[in-house]
Short mmCIF file of C-alpha atoms in Angstrom, two decimals:
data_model
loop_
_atom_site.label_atom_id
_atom_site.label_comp_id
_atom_site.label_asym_id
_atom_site.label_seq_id
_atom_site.Cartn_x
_atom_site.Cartn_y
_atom_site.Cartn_z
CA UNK W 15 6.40 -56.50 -48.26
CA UNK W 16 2.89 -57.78 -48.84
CA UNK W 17 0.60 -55.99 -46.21
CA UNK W 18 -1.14 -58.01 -43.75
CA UNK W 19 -3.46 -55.53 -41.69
CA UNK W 20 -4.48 -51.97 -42.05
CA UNK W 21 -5.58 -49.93 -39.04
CA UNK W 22 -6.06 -46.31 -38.33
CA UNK W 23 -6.42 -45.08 -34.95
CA UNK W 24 -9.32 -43.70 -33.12
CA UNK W 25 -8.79 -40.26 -34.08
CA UNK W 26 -7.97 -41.23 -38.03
CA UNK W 27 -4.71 -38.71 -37.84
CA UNK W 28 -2.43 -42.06 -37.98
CA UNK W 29 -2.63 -45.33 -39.79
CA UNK W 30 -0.83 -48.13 -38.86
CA UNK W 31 0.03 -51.47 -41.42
CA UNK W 32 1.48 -54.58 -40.59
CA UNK W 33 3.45 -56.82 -43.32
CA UNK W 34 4.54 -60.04 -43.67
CA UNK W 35 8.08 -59.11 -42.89
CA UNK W 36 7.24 -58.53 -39.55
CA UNK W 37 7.22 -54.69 -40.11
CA UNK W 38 4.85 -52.07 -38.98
CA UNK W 39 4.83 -49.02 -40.91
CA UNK W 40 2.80 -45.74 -39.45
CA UNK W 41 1.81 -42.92 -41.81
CA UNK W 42 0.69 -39.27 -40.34
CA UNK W 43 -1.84 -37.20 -41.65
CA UNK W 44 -0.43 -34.11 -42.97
CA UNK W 45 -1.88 -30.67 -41.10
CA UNK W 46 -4.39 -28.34 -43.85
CA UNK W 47 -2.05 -26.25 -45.51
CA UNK W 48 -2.49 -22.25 -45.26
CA UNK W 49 -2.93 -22.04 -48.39
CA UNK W 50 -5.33 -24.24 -49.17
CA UNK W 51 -7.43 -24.60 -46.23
CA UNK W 52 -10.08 -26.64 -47.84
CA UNK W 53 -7.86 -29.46 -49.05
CA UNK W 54 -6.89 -32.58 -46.88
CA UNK W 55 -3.87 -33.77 -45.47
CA UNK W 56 -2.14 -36.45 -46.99
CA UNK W 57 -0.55 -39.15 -45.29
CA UNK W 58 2.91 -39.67 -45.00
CA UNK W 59 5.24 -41.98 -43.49
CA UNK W 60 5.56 -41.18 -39.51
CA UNK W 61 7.57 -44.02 -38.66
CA UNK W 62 8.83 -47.59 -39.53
CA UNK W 63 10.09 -50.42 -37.35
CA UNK W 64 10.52 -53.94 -36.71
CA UNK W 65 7.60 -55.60 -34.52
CA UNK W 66 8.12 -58.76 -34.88
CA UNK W 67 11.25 -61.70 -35.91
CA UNK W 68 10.75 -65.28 -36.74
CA UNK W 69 10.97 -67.60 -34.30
CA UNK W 70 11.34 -71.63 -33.85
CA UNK W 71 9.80 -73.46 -31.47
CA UNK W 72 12.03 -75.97 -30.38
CA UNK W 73 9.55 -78.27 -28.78
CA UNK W 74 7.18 -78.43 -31.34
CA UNK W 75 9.80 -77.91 -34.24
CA UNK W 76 7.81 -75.26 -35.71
CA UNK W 77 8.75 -72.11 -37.22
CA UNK W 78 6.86 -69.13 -36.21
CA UNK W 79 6.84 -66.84 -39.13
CA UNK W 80 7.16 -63.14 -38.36
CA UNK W 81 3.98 -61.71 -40.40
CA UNK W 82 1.97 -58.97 -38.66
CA UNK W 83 -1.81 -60.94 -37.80
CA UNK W 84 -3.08 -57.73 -36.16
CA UNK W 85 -2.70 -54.43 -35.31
CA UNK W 86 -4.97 -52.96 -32.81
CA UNK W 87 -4.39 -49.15 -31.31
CA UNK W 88 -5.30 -47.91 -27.50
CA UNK W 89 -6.97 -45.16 -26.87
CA UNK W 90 -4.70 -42.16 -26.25
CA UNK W 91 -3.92 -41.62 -22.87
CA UNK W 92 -1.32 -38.83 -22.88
CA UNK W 93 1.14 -37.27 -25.74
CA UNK W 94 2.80 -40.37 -26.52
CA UNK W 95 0.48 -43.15 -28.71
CA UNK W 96 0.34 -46.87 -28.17
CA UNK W 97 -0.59 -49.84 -30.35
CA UNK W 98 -0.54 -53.50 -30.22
CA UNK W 99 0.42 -55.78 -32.81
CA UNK W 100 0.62 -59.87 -32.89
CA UNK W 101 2.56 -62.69 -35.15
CA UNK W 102 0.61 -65.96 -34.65
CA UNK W 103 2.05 -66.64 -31.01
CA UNK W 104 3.06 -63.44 -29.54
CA UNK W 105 1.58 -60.18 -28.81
CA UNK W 106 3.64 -56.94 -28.02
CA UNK W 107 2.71 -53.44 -26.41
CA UNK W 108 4.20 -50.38 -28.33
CA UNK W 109 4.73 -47.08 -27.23
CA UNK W 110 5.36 -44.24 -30.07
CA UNK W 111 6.49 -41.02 -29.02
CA UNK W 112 7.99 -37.27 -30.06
CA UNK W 113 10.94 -35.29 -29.37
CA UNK W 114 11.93 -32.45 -30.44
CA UNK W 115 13.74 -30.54 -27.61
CA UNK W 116 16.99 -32.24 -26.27
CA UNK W 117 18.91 -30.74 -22.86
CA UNK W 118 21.91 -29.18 -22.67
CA UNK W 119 24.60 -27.26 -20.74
CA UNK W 120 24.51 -30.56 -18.31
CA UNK W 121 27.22 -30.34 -15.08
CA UNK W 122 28.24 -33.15 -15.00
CA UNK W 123 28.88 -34.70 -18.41
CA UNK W 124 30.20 -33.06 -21.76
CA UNK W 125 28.51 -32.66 -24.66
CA UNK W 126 29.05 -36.10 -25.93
CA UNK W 127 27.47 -37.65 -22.49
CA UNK W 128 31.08 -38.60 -21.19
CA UNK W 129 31.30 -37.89 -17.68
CA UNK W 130 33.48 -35.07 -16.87
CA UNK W 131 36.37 -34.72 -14.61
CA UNK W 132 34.97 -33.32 -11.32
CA UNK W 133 38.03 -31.39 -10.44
CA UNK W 134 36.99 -28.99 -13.74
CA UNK W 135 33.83 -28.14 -12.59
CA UNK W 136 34.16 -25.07 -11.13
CA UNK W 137 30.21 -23.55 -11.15
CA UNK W 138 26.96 -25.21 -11.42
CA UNK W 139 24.39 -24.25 -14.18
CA UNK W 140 21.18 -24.93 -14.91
CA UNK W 141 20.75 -27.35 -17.86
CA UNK W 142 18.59 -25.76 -20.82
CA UNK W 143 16.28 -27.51 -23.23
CA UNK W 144 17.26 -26.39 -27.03
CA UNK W 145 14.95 -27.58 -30.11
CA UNK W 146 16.22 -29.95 -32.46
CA UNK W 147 14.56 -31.96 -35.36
CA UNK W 148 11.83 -34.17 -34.80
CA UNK W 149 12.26 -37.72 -33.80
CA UNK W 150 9.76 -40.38 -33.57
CA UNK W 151 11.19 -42.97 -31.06
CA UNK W 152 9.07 -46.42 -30.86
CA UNK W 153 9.91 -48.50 -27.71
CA UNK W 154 8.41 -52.16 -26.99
CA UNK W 155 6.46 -51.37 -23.54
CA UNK W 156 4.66 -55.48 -22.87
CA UNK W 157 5.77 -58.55 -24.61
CA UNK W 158 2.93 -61.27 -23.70
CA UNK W 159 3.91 -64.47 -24.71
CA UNK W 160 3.17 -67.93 -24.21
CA UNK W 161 -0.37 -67.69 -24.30
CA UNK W 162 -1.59 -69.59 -27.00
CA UNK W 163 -1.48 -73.09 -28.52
CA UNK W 164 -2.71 -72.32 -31.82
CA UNK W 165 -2.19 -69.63 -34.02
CA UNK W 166 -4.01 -66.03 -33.27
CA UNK W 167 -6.20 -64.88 -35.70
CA UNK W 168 -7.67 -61.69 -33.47
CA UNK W 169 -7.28 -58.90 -30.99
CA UNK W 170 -9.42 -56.56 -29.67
CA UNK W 171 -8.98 -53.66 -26.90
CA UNK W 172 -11.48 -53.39 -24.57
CA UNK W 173 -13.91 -49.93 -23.77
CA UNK W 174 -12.41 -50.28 -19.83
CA UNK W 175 -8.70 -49.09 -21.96
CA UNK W 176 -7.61 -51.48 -19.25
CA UNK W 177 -7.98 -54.84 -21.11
CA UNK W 178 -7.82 -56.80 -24.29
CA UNK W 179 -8.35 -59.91 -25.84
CA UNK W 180 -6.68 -62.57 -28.02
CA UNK W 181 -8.15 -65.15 -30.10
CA UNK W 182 -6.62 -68.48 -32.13
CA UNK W 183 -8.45 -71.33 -33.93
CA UNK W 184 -10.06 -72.57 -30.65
CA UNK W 185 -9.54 -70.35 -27.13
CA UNK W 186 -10.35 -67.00 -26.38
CA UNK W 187 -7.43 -65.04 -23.89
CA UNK W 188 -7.88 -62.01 -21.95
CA UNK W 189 -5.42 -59.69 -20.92
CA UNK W 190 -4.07 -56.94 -18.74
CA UNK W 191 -2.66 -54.23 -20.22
CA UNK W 192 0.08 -54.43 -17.49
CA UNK W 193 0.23 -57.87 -16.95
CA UNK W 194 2.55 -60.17 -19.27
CA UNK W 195 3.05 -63.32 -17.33
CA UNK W 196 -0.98 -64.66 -17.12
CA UNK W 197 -4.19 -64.17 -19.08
CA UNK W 198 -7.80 -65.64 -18.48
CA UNK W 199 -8.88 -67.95 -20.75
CA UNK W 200 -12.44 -66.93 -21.37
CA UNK W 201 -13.71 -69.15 -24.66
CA UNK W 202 -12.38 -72.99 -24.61
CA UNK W 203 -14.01 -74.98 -28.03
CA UNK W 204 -11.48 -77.42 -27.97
CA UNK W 205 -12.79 -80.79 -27.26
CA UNK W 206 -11.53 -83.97 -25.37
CA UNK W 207 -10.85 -86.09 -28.26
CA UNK W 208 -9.52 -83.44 -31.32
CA UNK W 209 -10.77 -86.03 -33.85
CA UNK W 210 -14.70 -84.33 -32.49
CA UNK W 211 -13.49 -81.45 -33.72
CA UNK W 212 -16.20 -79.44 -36.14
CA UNK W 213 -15.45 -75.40 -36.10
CA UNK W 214 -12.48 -73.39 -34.89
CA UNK W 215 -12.93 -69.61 -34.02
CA UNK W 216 -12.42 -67.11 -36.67
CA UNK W 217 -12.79 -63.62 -35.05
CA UNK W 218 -13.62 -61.93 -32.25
CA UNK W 219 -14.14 -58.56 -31.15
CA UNK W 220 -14.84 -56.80 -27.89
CA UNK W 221 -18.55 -54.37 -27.87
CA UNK W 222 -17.24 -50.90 -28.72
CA UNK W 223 -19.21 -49.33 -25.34
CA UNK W 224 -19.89 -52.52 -22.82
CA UNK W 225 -16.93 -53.82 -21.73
CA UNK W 226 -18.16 -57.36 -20.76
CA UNK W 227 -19.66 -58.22 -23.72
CA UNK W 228 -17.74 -59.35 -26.81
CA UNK W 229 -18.54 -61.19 -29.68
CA UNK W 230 -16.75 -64.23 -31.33
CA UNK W 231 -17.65 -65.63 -35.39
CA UNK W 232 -16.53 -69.20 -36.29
CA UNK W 233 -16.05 -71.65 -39.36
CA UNK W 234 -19.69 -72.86 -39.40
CA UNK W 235 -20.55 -69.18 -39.95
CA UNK W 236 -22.44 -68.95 -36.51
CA UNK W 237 -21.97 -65.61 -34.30
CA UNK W 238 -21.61 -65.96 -30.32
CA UNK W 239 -22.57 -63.15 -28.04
CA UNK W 240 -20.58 -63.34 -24.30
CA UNK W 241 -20.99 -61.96 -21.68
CA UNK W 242 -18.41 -62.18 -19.00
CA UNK W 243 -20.85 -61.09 -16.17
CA UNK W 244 -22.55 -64.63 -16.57
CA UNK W 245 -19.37 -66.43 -16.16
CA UNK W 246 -15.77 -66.79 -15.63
CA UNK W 247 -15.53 -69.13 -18.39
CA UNK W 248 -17.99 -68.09 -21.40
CA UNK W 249 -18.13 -71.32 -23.34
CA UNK W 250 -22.01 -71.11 -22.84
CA UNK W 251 -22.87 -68.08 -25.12
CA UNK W 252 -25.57 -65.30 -24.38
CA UNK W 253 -27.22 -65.20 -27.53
CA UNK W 254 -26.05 -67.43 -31.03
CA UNK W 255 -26.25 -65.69 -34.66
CA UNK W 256 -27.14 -68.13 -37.39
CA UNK W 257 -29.03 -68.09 -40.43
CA UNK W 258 -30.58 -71.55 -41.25
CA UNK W 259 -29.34 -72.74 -44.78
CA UNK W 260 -31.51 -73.00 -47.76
CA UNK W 261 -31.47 -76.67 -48.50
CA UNK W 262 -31.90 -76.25 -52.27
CA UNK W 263 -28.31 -73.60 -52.37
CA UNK W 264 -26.28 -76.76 -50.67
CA UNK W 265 -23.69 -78.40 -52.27
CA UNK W 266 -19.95 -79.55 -51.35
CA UNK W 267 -18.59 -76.06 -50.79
CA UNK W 268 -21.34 -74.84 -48.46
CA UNK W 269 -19.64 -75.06 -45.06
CA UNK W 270 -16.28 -73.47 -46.87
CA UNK W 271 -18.13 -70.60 -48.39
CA UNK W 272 -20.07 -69.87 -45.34
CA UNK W 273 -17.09 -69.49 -42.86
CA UNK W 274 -17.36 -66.01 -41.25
CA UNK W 275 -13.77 -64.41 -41.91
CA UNK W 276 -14.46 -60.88 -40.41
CA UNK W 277 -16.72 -59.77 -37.88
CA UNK W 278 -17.22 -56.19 -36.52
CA UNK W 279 -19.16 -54.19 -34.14
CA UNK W 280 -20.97 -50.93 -35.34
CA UNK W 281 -20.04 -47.37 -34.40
CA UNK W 282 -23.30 -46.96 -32.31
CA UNK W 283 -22.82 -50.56 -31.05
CA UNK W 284 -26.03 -52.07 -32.07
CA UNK W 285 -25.36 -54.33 -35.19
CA UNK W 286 -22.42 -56.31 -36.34
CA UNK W 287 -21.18 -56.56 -39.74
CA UNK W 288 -19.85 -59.84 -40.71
CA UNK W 289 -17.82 -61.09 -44.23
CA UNK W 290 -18.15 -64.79 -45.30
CA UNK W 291 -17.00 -66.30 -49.17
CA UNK W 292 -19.40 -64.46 -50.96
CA UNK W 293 -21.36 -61.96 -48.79
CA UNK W 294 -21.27 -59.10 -46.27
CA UNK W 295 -24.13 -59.56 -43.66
CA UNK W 296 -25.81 -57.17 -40.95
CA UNK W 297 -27.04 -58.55 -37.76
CA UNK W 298 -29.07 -56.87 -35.00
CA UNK W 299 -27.71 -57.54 -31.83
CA UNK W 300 -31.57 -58.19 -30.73
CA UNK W 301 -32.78 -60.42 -33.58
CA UNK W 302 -30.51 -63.99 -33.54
CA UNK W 303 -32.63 -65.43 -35.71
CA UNK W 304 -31.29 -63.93 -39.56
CA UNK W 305 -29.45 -61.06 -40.21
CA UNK W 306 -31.18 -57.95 -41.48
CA UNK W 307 -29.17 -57.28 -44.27
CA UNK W 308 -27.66 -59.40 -46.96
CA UNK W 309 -25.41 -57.74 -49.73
CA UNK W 310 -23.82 -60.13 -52.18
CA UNK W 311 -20.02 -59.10 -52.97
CA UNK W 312 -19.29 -61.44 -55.86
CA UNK W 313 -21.83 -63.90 -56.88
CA UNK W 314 -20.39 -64.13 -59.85
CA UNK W 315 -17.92 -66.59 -58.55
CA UNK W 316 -20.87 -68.97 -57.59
CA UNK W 317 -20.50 -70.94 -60.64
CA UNK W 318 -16.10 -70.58 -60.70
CA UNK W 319 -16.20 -72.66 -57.04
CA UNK W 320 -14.85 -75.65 -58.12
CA UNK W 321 -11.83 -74.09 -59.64
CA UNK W 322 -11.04 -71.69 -56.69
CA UNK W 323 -11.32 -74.53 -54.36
CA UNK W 324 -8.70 -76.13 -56.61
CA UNK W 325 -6.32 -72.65 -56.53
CA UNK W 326 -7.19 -72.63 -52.45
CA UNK W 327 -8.73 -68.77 -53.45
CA UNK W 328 -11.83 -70.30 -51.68
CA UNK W 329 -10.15 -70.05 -48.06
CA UNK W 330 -9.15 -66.16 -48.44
CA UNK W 331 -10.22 -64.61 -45.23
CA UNK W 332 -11.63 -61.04 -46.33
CA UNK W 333 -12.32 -58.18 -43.75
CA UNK W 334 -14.98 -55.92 -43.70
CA UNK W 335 -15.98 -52.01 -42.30
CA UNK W 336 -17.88 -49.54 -41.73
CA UNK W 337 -17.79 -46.11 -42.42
CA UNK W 338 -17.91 -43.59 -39.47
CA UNK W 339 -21.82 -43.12 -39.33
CA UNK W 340 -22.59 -46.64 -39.97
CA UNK W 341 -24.18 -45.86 -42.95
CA UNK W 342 -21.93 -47.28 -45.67
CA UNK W 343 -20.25 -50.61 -45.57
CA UNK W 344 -17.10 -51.49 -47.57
CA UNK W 345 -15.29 -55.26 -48.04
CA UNK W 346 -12.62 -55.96 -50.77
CA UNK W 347 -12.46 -58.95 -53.65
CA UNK W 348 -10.20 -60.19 -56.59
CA UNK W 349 -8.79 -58.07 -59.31
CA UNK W 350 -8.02 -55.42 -56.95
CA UNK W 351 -11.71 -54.28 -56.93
CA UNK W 352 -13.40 -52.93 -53.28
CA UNK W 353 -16.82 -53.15 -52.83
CA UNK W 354 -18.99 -50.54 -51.36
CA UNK W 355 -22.70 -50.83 -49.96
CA UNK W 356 -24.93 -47.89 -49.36
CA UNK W 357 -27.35 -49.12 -46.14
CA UNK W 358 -29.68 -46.42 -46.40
CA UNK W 359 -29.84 -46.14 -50.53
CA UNK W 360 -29.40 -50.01 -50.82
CA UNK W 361 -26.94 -48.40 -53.92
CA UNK W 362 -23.65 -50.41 -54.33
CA UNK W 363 -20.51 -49.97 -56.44
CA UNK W 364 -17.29 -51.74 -57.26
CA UNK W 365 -14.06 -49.76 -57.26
CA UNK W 366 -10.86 -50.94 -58.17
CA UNK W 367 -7.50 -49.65 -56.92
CA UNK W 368 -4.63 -50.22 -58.99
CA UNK W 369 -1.88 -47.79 -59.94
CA UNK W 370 -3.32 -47.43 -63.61
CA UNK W 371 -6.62 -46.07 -61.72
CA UNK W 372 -5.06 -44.23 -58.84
CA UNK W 373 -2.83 -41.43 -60.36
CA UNK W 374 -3.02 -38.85 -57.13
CA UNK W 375 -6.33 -36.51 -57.43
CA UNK W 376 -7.46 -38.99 -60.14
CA UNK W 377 -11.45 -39.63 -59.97
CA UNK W 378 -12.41 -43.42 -59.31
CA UNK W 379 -14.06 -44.73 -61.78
CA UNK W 380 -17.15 -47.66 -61.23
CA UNK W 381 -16.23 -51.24 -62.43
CA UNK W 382 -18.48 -53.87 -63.78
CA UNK W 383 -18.03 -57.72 -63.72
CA UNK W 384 -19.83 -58.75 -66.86
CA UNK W 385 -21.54 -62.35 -66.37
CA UNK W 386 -22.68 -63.15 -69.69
CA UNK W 387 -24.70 -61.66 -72.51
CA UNK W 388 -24.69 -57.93 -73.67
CA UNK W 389 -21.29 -56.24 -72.20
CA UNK W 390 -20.14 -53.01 -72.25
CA UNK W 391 -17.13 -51.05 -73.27
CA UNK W 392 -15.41 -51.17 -69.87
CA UNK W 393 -17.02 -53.94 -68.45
CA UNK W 394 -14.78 -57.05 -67.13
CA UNK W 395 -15.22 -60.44 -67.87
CA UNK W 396 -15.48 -63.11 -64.77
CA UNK W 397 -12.62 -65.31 -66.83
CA UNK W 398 -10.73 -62.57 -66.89
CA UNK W 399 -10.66 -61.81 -62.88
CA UNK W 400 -7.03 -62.18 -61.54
CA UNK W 401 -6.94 -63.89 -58.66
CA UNK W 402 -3.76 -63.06 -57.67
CA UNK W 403 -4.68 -59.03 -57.01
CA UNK W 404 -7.12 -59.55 -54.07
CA UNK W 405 -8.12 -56.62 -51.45
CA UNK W 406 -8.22 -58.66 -48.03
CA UNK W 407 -7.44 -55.87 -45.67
CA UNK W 408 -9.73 -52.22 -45.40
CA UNK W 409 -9.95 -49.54 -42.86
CA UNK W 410 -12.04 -46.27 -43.04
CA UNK W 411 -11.66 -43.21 -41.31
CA UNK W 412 -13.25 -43.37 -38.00
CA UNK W 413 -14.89 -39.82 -38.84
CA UNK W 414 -14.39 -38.78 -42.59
CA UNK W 415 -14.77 -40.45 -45.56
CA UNK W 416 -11.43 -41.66 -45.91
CA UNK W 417 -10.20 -45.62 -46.44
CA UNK W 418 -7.12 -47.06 -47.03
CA UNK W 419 -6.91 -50.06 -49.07
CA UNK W 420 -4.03 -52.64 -48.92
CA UNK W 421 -3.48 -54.21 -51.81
CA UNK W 422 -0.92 -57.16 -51.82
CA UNK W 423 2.33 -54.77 -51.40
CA UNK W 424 0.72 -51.36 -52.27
CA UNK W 425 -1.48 -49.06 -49.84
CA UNK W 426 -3.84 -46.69 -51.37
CA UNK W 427 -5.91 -44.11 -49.16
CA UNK W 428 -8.61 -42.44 -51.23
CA UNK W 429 -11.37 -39.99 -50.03
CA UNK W 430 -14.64 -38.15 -51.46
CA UNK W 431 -14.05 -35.39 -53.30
CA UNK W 432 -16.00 -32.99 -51.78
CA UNK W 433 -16.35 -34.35 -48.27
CA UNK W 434 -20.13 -35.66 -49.09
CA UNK W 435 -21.20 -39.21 -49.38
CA UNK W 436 -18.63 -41.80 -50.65
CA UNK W 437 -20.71 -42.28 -54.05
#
């Protein structure tokens, strides 16, 4: 049951997670009440089903576990809604949709669907539709398969709503929507001799307005910019993303901490937020040379390296968002605690969502990592972190100042209290 990915959809009314069962569980937002027209809808559960199974591949004698990678949703096209999700090898097309009217009074068949005798039917009527309860009915649309080697870490929808791409350790695919047996390969880092090998891919994302550019971060904490007008194949990158290292901060763990895990395009489409070990960065898509912002999440675990190298904590692969204006920026870390960065205020604060804190209409209260000397009452002690409880997956409300936290098996959704700022 532990949750994988978190994703609402473009108008924040549904949210979509993926877990490690293979499941994908959608939650609705609940219309304003009458009688309380001021207070929000709470989300509850629209509809469950099965995504994905594991697999074995025969060839390579490799099981493909069924855990939910990614969950990315289309833009909506008609009544019905449509998402994507991926395991590491294969992505498939979903198509969610209502009924809530069912016909009747056919000629032909009885009310069970049983074909009738024709020598009964006597006169012809016309068949009615009658309401009945609601049902959600979720049908796989696409299955694309086959097109990757490696495992895939990313997948994005492009602004044309006519294609997307997917991403593993080392190629880039793009896809038709309505096309399952080819893709383009469009990124190709793999080299001759696999022994060369220095960086794999880590995420990618398609520009949320131009649909030829997209945007791919790797394990050497570099940032590519593409653009697919240049070339069929974009191994040669438009612009690169990388802050030079500070040769006094270097030590064994540098090129571990400094792997990009998460990167993501801004609302408005001009900066990109990215997540490595220990900070949450902002780049300007016109500056290459350092990113404008740097906000550290937990520096307090500078010194505890060693050990979480030794517990493999070092390689967690946390995402990162923004809030609907751009303004506010929001990445998880260990003990269940979120962090939260105010752009314009430069204010921060750590929140921590755990079922002691989060009794419904409960009031988050500010946590405090205490370092060393003078602590407070409720401040927390770094030795006293679990690292068990981590936040790797976020979303916010593409519009409101709502987010939904995953936290190993339990999903929390909290918003403002008044509908102002998030602090």
């Amino acid at each position: 049951d532990i949750i994988s990915t978190v994703e609402f959809n473009h108008t924040g009314e549904l949210l979509a997670t993926g877990d490690k069962g293979g499941r994908v569980v959608i939650f609705q937002r609940e219309p304003e009440s009458k009688n309380a027209p001021h207070s929000q809808g709470e989300y509850d559960v629209y509809s469950t089903f099965q995504s994905h199974e594991p697999e074995f591949d025969y060839l390579k004698s490799l099981e493909i576990e069924e855990k939910i990678n990614k969950i990315k949703w289309l833009p909506q096209q008609n009544a019905a809604h449509s998402l994507l999700s991926t395991n590491d090898k294969t992505i498939k097309l979903w198509k969610i949709t209502e009924r809530d009217k069912r016909p009747e009074g056919y000629n032909l068949k009885d009310e069970e669907g049983k074909l009738k005798d024709l020598s009964t039917v006597t006169s012809l009527q016309v068949p009615v539709l009658k309401p009945m309860d609601l049902m959600v009915e979720v049908s796989p649309r696409r299955i694309f398969a086959n097109g990757h080697t490696y495992h895939i870490n990313s997948i994005s929808v492009n602004s044309d709503c006519e294609t997307y791409m997917s991403a593993d350790d080392l190629r880039i695919n793009l896809w038709h929507l309505a096309i399952t047996d080819r893709s383009f390969n469009i990124v190709d880092i793999k080299p001759a001799n696999m022994e060369d090998l220095t960086e794999v891919i880590t995420a990618s994302e398609f520009h949320p307005h131009h649909c030829n550019l997209f945007v791919y971060s790797s394990s050497k904490g570099s940032l590519r910019l593409c653009d697919m007008r240049a070339a069929a194949l974009c191994d040669k990158h438009s612009k690169l993303f990388e802050e030079p290292e500070d040769p006094s901060n270097r030590s064994f763990f540098s090129e571990i901490i400094s792997s990009v895990s998460d990167v993501k395009f801004s609302h408005s489409g001009r900066y990109m937020l990215t997540r490595d070990y220990l900070t949450v960065k902002v780049w300007d898509l016109n500056m290459e040379a350092r990113p404008i912002e740097t906000y550290q999440v937990h520096d307090y675990l500078r010194s505890k390296l060693c050990s979480l190298y030794e517990n493999d904590c070092i390689f967690d692969k946390f995402e990162c968002a923004w809030n609907g204006s751009d303004s506010v920026i929001m990445t998880g870390a260990y003990n269940n605690f979120f962090r939260m960065f105010d752009r314009n205020t430069k204010r921060d604060v750590t929140l921590e969502a755990s079922r002691e804190s989060s009794k419904p209409r409960a009031v988050l209260k500010p946590r405090r990592v205490c370092v060393g000397g003078k602590r407070r009452r409720d401040d927390i002690s770094v030795d006293s972190l679990d690292f068990t409880k981590k936040i790797l997956h976020t979303a916010w409300h593409p519009a409101e100042n709502i987010i939904a936290i995953a936290a190993t098996n339990n999903l929390y959704i909290f918003q403002d209290k008044v509908n102002s700022d998030m602090h």
